[in-house]
Each structure stands twice: as C-alpha cells, then as structure tokens.
Amino acid sequence: MKKPFICAFTALAFLSGCTNSPAHRIAECQKKGGSEADCNAAEWAYEKAHPLPQYDPTQYDNAAALQAAYNANAAKVKTATE
C-alpha cells in the first residue's frame, strides 16, 4: 500500500528537479532571443551566485499531481476488487 505512494513521491521529486535544471534555463534564455554564448555565460554566473538549487513553490503544483496519483491508484484498486 505504501509502495505506490513512495514511488509517486520519488517520481514527483525527480521531475520537479528536472524542470528547474540549467539546461531548461538556458533553453528559456534562448527562446527569449539570447545567443547561446550569452545564455551559457548567464547560467555560469547564476551557478556561481547560487550554489544550492532554488525552490519555487509557485512553479509546482504537487497537490494536483499527488491527487492524480492517488486517483489512479484508487481506480486500480476498485477495478481489481470488482
């Protein structure tokens, strides 16, 4: 019973980390019109100024993701018992 919740939490933590990666920040910079060299330099400066990852709770909606995981698990249990 606990295993799906642990797996869902681990997956959410992994995906949350991936959405705020340096590659994503560089890609966003390039989408805004920056050159590759400028974006790489900006990311290098960001990494030097912020050695620890930043957490932005407004960027993630973990409650909705956890609710979806719970609903999917509940649907599996319901179909298995029917």
mmCIF file of N, CA, C and O in Angstrom, residues 13-78:
data_model
loop_
_atom_site.group_PDB
_atom_site.id
_atom_site.type_symbol
_atom_site.label_atom_id
_atom_site.label_comp_id
_atom_site.label_asym_id
_atom_site.label_seq_id
_atom_site.Cartn_x
_atom_site.Cartn_y
_atom_site.Cartn_z
ATOM 1 N N ALA A 13 9.482 14.215 -7.100
ATOM 2 C CA ALA A 13 10.701 14.919 -6.689
ATOM 3 C C ALA A 13 11.699 14.968 -7.840
ATOM 4 O O ALA A 13 12.321 16.006 -8.088
ATOM 5 N N PHE A 14 11.832 13.861 -8.559
ATOM 6 C CA PHE A 14 12.745 13.822 -9.699
ATOM 7 C C PHE A 14 12.297 14.783 -10.791
ATOM 8 O O PHE A 14 13.093 15.545 -11.336
ATOM 9 N N LEU A 15 11.010 14.767 -11.117
ATOM 10 C CA LEU A 15 10.507 15.643 -12.170
ATOM 11 C C LEU A 15 10.578 17.110 -11.768
ATOM 12 O O LEU A 15 10.834 17.975 -12.607
ATOM 13 N N SER A 16 10.375 17.396 -10.517
ATOM 14 C CA SER A 16 10.480 18.775 -10.050
ATOM 15 C C SER A 16 11.906 19.282 -10.224
ATOM 16 O O SER A 16 12.118 20.434 -10.590
ATOM 17 N N GLY A 17 12.863 18.440 -9.951
ATOM 18 C CA GLY A 17 14.255 18.822 -10.136
ATOM 19 C C GLY A 17 14.622 19.012 -11.588
ATOM 20 O O GLY A 17 15.404 19.890 -11.936
ATOM 21 N N CYS A 18 14.041 18.229 -12.457
ATOM 22 C CA CYS A 18 14.356 18.328 -13.880
ATOM 23 C C CYS A 18 13.789 19.586 -14.525
ATOM 24 O O CYS A 18 14.333 20.074 -15.496
ATOM 25 N N THR A 19 12.693 20.103 -14.013
ATOM 26 C CA THR A 19 12.084 21.270 -14.637
ATOM 27 C C THR A 19 12.817 22.551 -14.316
ATOM 28 O O THR A 19 12.560 23.567 -14.936
ATOM 29 N N ASN A 20 13.713 22.518 -13.354
ATOM 30 C CA ASN A 20 14.464 23.711 -12.987
ATOM 31 C C ASN A 20 15.956 23.486 -13.218
ATOM 32 O O ASN A 20 16.780 24.018 -12.506
ATOM 33 N N SER A 21 16.302 22.715 -14.223
ATOM 34 C CA SER A 21 17.697 22.387 -14.479
ATOM 35 C C SER A 21 18.374 23.496 -15.280
ATOM 36 O O SER A 21 17.714 24.317 -15.920
ATOM 37 N N PRO A 22 19.692 23.529 -15.264
ATOM 38 C CA PRO A 22 20.407 24.526 -16.054
ATOM 39 C C PRO A 22 20.071 24.459 -17.549
ATOM 40 O O PRO A 22 19.967 25.497 -18.210
ATOM 41 N N ALA A 23 19.865 23.261 -18.064
ATOM 42 C CA ALA A 23 19.532 23.126 -19.488
ATOM 43 C C ALA A 23 18.204 23.815 -19.801
ATOM 44 O O ALA A 23 18.061 24.462 -20.846
ATOM 45 N N HIS A 24 17.236 23.695 -18.895
ATOM 46 C CA HIS A 24 15.950 24.351 -19.114
ATOM 47 C C HIS A 24 16.082 25.867 -19.035
ATOM 48 O O HIS A 24 15.457 26.595 -19.802
ATOM 49 N N ARG A 25 16.908 26.356 -18.102
ATOM 50 C CA ARG A 25 17.098 27.805 -18.002
ATOM 51 C C ARG A 25 17.807 28.351 -19.235
ATOM 52 O O ARG A 25 17.458 29.425 -19.735
ATOM 53 N N ILE A 26 18.765 27.607 -19.755
ATOM 54 C CA ILE A 26 19.462 28.036 -20.968
ATOM 55 C C ILE A 26 18.501 28.038 -22.153
ATOM 56 O O ILE A 26 18.483 28.967 -22.965
ATOM 57 N N ALA A 27 17.674 27.006 -22.266
ATOM 58 C CA ALA A 27 16.701 26.939 -23.360
ATOM 59 C C ALA A 27 15.713 28.099 -23.275
ATOM 60 O O ALA A 27 15.363 28.702 -24.299
ATOM 61 N N GLU A 28 15.257 28.434 -22.059
ATOM 62 C CA GLU A 28 14.341 29.565 -21.892
ATOM 63 C C GLU A 28 15.024 30.870 -22.295
ATOM 64 O O GLU A 28 14.407 31.731 -22.916
ATOM 65 N N CYS A 29 16.283 31.023 -21.945
ATOM 66 C CA CYS A 29 17.039 32.214 -22.328
ATOM 67 C C CYS A 29 17.130 32.333 -23.845
ATOM 68 O O CYS A 29 16.943 33.408 -24.413
ATOM 69 N N GLN A 30 17.386 31.208 -24.507
ATOM 70 C CA GLN A 30 17.490 31.228 -25.966
ATOM 71 C C GLN A 30 16.141 31.489 -26.617
ATOM 72 O O GLN A 30 16.076 32.141 -27.663
ATOM 73 N N LYS A 31 15.054 31.020 -26.015
ATOM 74 C CA LYS A 31 13.719 31.306 -26.547
ATOM 75 C C LYS A 31 13.403 32.792 -26.472
ATOM 76 O O LYS A 31 12.658 33.312 -27.297
ATOM 77 N N LYS A 32 13.980 33.458 -25.474
ATOM 78 C CA LYS A 32 13.755 34.893 -25.318
ATOM 79 C C LYS A 32 14.635 35.725 -26.241
ATOM 80 O O LYS A 32 14.561 36.937 -26.237
ATOM 81 N N GLY A 33 15.481 35.059 -27.023
ATOM 82 C CA GLY A 33 16.278 35.764 -28.021
ATOM 83 C C GLY A 33 17.748 35.880 -27.696
ATOM 84 O O GLY A 33 18.489 36.528 -28.437
ATOM 85 N N GLY A 34 18.213 35.283 -26.616
ATOM 86 C CA GLY A 34 19.624 35.349 -26.271
ATOM 87 C C GLY A 34 20.450 34.391 -27.117
ATOM 88 O O GLY A 34 19.963 33.352 -27.569
ATOM 89 N N SER A 35 21.710 34.746 -27.332
ATOM 90 C CA SER A 35 22.588 33.846 -28.081
ATOM 91 C C SER A 35 23.047 32.717 -27.168
ATOM 92 O O SER A 35 22.945 32.803 -25.940
ATOM 93 N N GLU A 36 23.560 31.662 -27.759
ATOM 94 C CA GLU A 36 23.996 30.510 -26.974
ATOM 95 C C GLU A 36 25.110 30.899 -26.011
ATOM 96 O O GLU A 36 25.099 30.506 -24.839
ATOM 97 N N ALA A 37 26.058 31.681 -26.474
ATOM 98 C CA ALA A 37 27.178 32.097 -25.625
ATOM 99 C C ALA A 37 26.694 32.971 -24.460
ATOM 100 O O ALA A 37 27.125 32.805 -23.316
ATOM 101 N N ASP A 38 25.796 33.910 -24.753
ATOM 102 C CA ASP A 38 25.272 34.775 -23.693
ATOM 103 C C ASP A 38 24.494 33.978 -22.652
ATOM 104 O O ASP A 38 24.604 34.217 -21.452
ATOM 105 N N CYS A 39 23.683 33.043 -23.114
ATOM 106 C CA CYS A 39 22.883 32.233 -22.186
ATOM 107 C C CYS A 39 23.770 31.327 -21.334
ATOM 108 O O CYS A 39 23.514 31.151 -20.143
ATOM 109 N N ASN A 40 24.799 30.754 -21.941
ATOM 110 C CA ASN A 40 25.728 29.915 -21.174
ATOM 111 C C ASN A 40 26.472 30.754 -20.139
ATOM 112 O O ASN A 40 26.670 30.313 -19.005
ATOM 113 N N ALA A 41 26.878 31.971 -20.510
ATOM 114 C CA ALA A 41 27.561 32.855 -19.567
ATOM 115 C C ALA A 41 26.630 33.250 -18.421
ATOM 116 O O ALA A 41 27.044 33.298 -17.251
ATOM 117 N N ALA A 42 25.369 33.529 -18.743
ATOM 118 C CA ALA A 42 24.404 33.883 -17.702
ATOM 119 C C ALA A 42 24.176 32.706 -16.755
ATOM 120 O O ALA A 42 24.069 32.902 -15.542
ATOM 121 N N GLU A 43 24.112 31.508 -17.288
ATOM 122 C CA GLU A 43 23.917 30.321 -16.438
ATOM 123 C C GLU A 43 25.147 30.080 -15.558
ATOM 124 O O GLU A 43 25.021 29.726 -14.392
ATOM 125 N N TRP A 44 26.333 30.301 -16.115
ATOM 126 C CA TRP A 44 27.560 30.139 -15.333
ATOM 127 C C TRP A 44 27.560 31.132 -14.167
ATOM 128 O O TRP A 44 27.883 30.770 -13.033
ATOM 129 N N ALA A 45 27.176 32.366 -14.432
ATOM 130 C CA ALA A 45 27.120 33.381 -13.383
ATOM 131 C C ALA A 45 26.058 33.003 -12.343
ATOM 132 O O ALA A 45 26.274 33.179 -11.134
ATOM 133 N N TYR A 46 24.934 32.476 -12.795
ATOM 134 C CA TYR A 46 23.869 32.055 -11.883
ATOM 135 C C TYR A 46 24.356 30.926 -10.977
ATOM 136 O O TYR A 46 24.117 30.938 -9.776
ATOM 137 N N GLU A 47 25.050 29.950 -11.549
ATOM 138 C CA GLU A 47 25.556 28.815 -10.779
ATOM 139 C C GLU A 47 26.578 29.270 -9.731
ATOM 140 O O GLU A 47 26.616 28.743 -8.627
ATOM 141 N N LYS A 48 27.408 30.255 -10.073
ATOM 142 C CA LYS A 48 28.394 30.758 -9.114
ATOM 143 C C LYS A 48 27.709 31.522 -7.986
ATOM 144 O O LYS A 48 28.118 31.448 -6.833
ATOM 145 N N ALA A 49 26.647 32.252 -8.298
ATOM 146 C CA ALA A 49 25.951 33.047 -7.286
ATOM 147 C C ALA A 49 25.006 32.202 -6.437
ATOM 148 O O ALA A 49 24.727 32.549 -5.295
ATOM 149 N N HIS A 50 24.489 31.109 -6.989
ATOM 150 C CA HIS A 50 23.517 30.255 -6.298
ATOM 151 C C HIS A 50 24.004 28.805 -6.312
ATOM 152 O O HIS A 50 23.554 28.010 -7.128
ATOM 153 N N PRO A 51 24.920 28.448 -5.404
ATOM 154 C CA PRO A 51 25.451 27.073 -5.434
ATOM 155 C C PRO A 51 24.421 26.010 -5.062
ATOM 156 O O PRO A 51 24.545 24.874 -5.485
ATOM 157 N N LEU A 52 23.386 26.395 -4.300
ATOM 158 C CA LEU A 52 22.336 25.446 -3.951
ATOM 159 C C LEU A 52 21.118 25.695 -4.829
ATOM 160 O O LEU A 52 20.813 26.834 -5.167
ATOM 161 N N PRO A 53 20.388 24.653 -5.214
ATOM 162 C CA PRO A 53 19.211 24.842 -6.054
ATOM 163 C C PRO A 53 18.146 25.677 -5.347
ATOM 164 O O PRO A 53 17.978 25.595 -4.134
ATOM 165 N N GLN A 54 17.437 26.466 -6.123
ATOM 166 C CA GLN A 54 16.371 27.299 -5.589
ATOM 167 C C GLN A 54 15.052 26.551 -5.683
ATOM 168 O O GLN A 54 14.788 25.862 -6.650
ATOM 169 N N TYR A 55 14.216 26.715 -4.669
ATOM 170 C CA TYR A 55 12.902 26.087 -4.671
ATOM 171 C C TYR A 55 11.853 27.179 -4.820
ATOM 172 O O TYR A 55 11.819 28.130 -4.039
ATOM 173 N N ASP A 56 11.025 27.039 -5.829
ATOM 174 C CA ASP A 56 9.958 28.000 -6.079
ATOM 175 C C ASP A 56 8.634 27.260 -5.967
ATOM 176 O O ASP A 56 8.233 26.564 -6.906
ATOM 177 N N PRO A 57 7.944 27.373 -4.830
ATOM 178 C CA PRO A 57 6.710 26.607 -4.650
ATOM 179 C C PRO A 57 5.602 27.002 -5.611
ATOM 180 O O PRO A 57 4.692 26.224 -5.849
ATOM 181 N N THR A 58 5.666 28.184 -6.184
ATOM 182 C CA THR A 58 4.623 28.591 -7.122
ATOM 183 C C THR A 58 4.780 27.917 -8.472
ATOM 184 O O THR A 58 3.842 27.882 -9.258
ATOM 185 N N GLN A 59 5.963 27.384 -8.754
ATOM 186 C CA GLN A 59 6.207 26.757 -10.053
ATOM 187 C C GLN A 59 5.613 25.346 -10.127
ATOM 188 O O GLN A 59 5.304 24.860 -11.207
ATOM 189 N N TYR A 60 5.439 24.712 -9.007
ATOM 190 C CA TYR A 60 4.987 23.333 -8.986
ATOM 191 C C TYR A 60 3.614 23.233 -8.342
ATOM 192 O O TYR A 60 3.306 23.951 -7.403
ATOM 193 N N ASP A 61 2.804 22.335 -8.819
ATOM 194 C CA ASP A 61 1.517 22.075 -8.189
ATOM 195 C C ASP A 61 1.522 20.612 -7.769
ATOM 196 O O ASP A 61 0.929 19.758 -8.421
ATOM 197 N N ASN A 62 2.253 20.336 -6.697
ATOM 198 C CA ASN A 62 2.405 18.968 -6.234
ATOM 199 C C ASN A 62 1.100 18.384 -5.730
ATOM 200 O O ASN A 62 0.875 17.187 -5.823
ATOM 201 N N ALA A 63 0.225 19.221 -5.192
ATOM 202 C CA ALA A 63 -1.041 18.716 -4.670
ATOM 203 C C ALA A 63 -1.867 18.081 -5.786
ATOM 204 O O ALA A 63 -2.448 17.007 -5.612
ATOM 205 N N ALA A 64 -1.907 18.735 -6.940
ATOM 206 C CA ALA A 64 -2.667 18.185 -8.062
ATOM 207 C C ALA A 64 -2.033 16.884 -8.565
ATOM 208 O O ALA A 64 -2.742 15.931 -8.885
ATOM 209 N N ALA A 65 -0.718 16.843 -8.621
ATOM 210 C CA ALA A 65 -0.041 15.633 -9.081
ATOM 211 C C ALA A 65 -0.253 14.486 -8.103
ATOM 212 O O ALA A 65 -0.490 13.345 -8.520
ATOM 213 N N LEU A 66 -0.175 14.778 -6.811
ATOM 214 C CA LEU A 66 -0.404 13.733 -5.823
ATOM 215 C C LEU A 66 -1.851 13.249 -5.854
ATOM 216 O O LEU A 66 -2.117 12.058 -5.713
ATOM 217 N N GLN A 67 -2.791 14.171 -6.055
ATOM 218 C CA GLN A 67 -4.194 13.781 -6.140
ATOM 219 C C GLN A 67 -4.426 12.896 -7.356
ATOM 220 O O GLN A 67 -5.154 11.907 -7.288
ATOM 221 N N ALA A 68 -3.800 13.223 -8.483
ATOM 222 C CA ALA A 68 -3.943 12.405 -9.690
ATOM 223 C C ALA A 68 -3.360 11.005 -9.461
ATOM 224 O O ALA A 68 -3.943 10.006 -9.893
ATOM 225 N N ALA A 69 -2.208 10.940 -8.787
ATOM 226 C CA ALA A 69 -1.602 9.640 -8.498
ATOM 227 C C ALA A 69 -2.504 8.826 -7.566
ATOM 228 O O ALA A 69 -2.679 7.619 -7.758
ATOM 229 N N TYR A 70 -3.086 9.485 -6.585
ATOM 230 C CA TYR A 70 -3.989 8.795 -5.666
ATOM 231 C C TYR A 70 -5.228 8.299 -6.407
ATOM 232 O O TYR A 70 -5.658 7.166 -6.208
ATOM 233 N N ASN A 71 -5.800 9.132 -7.269
ATOM 234 C CA ASN A 71 -6.989 8.728 -8.023
ATOM 235 C C ASN A 71 -6.691 7.546 -8.940
ATOM 236 O O ASN A 71 -7.515 6.645 -9.088
ATOM 237 N N ALA A 72 -5.523 7.546 -9.558
ATOM 238 C CA ALA A 72 -5.147 6.437 -10.433
ATOM 239 C C ALA A 72 -5.003 5.152 -9.626
ATOM 240 O O ALA A 72 -5.445 4.085 -10.056
ATOM 241 N N ASN A 73 -4.392 5.259 -8.452
ATOM 242 C CA ASN A 73 -4.223 4.089 -7.592
ATOM 243 C C ASN A 73 -5.583 3.589 -7.100
ATOM 244 O O ASN A 73 -5.834 2.392 -7.073
ATOM 245 N N ALA A 74 -6.470 4.506 -6.732
ATOM 246 C CA ALA A 74 -7.791 4.123 -6.253
ATOM 247 C C ALA A 74 -8.579 3.444 -7.362
ATOM 248 O O ALA A 74 -9.315 2.493 -7.116
ATOM 249 N N ALA A 75 -8.428 3.897 -8.602
ATOM 250 C CA ALA A 75 -9.123 3.291 -9.737
ATOM 251 C C ALA A 75 -8.625 1.854 -9.971
ATOM 252 O O ALA A 75 -9.410 0.959 -10.273
ATOM 253 N N LYS A 76 -7.320 1.650 -9.803
ATOM 254 C CA LYS A 76 -6.768 0.304 -9.967
ATOM 255 C C LYS A 76 -7.323 -0.636 -8.906
ATOM 256 O O LYS A 76 -7.674 -1.771 -9.198
ATOM 257 N N VAL A 77 -7.373 -0.157 -7.678
ATOM 258 C CA VAL A 77 -7.880 -0.991 -6.591
ATOM 259 C C VAL A 77 -9.359 -1.300 -6.812
ATOM 260 O O VAL A 77 -9.804 -2.425 -6.609
ATOM 261 N N LYS A 78 -10.118 -0.322 -7.261
ATOM 262 C CA LYS A 78 -11.546 -0.507 -7.466
ATOM 263 C C LYS A 78 -11.803 -1.536 -8.581
ATOM 264 O O LYS A 78 -12.658 -2.401 -8.436
#
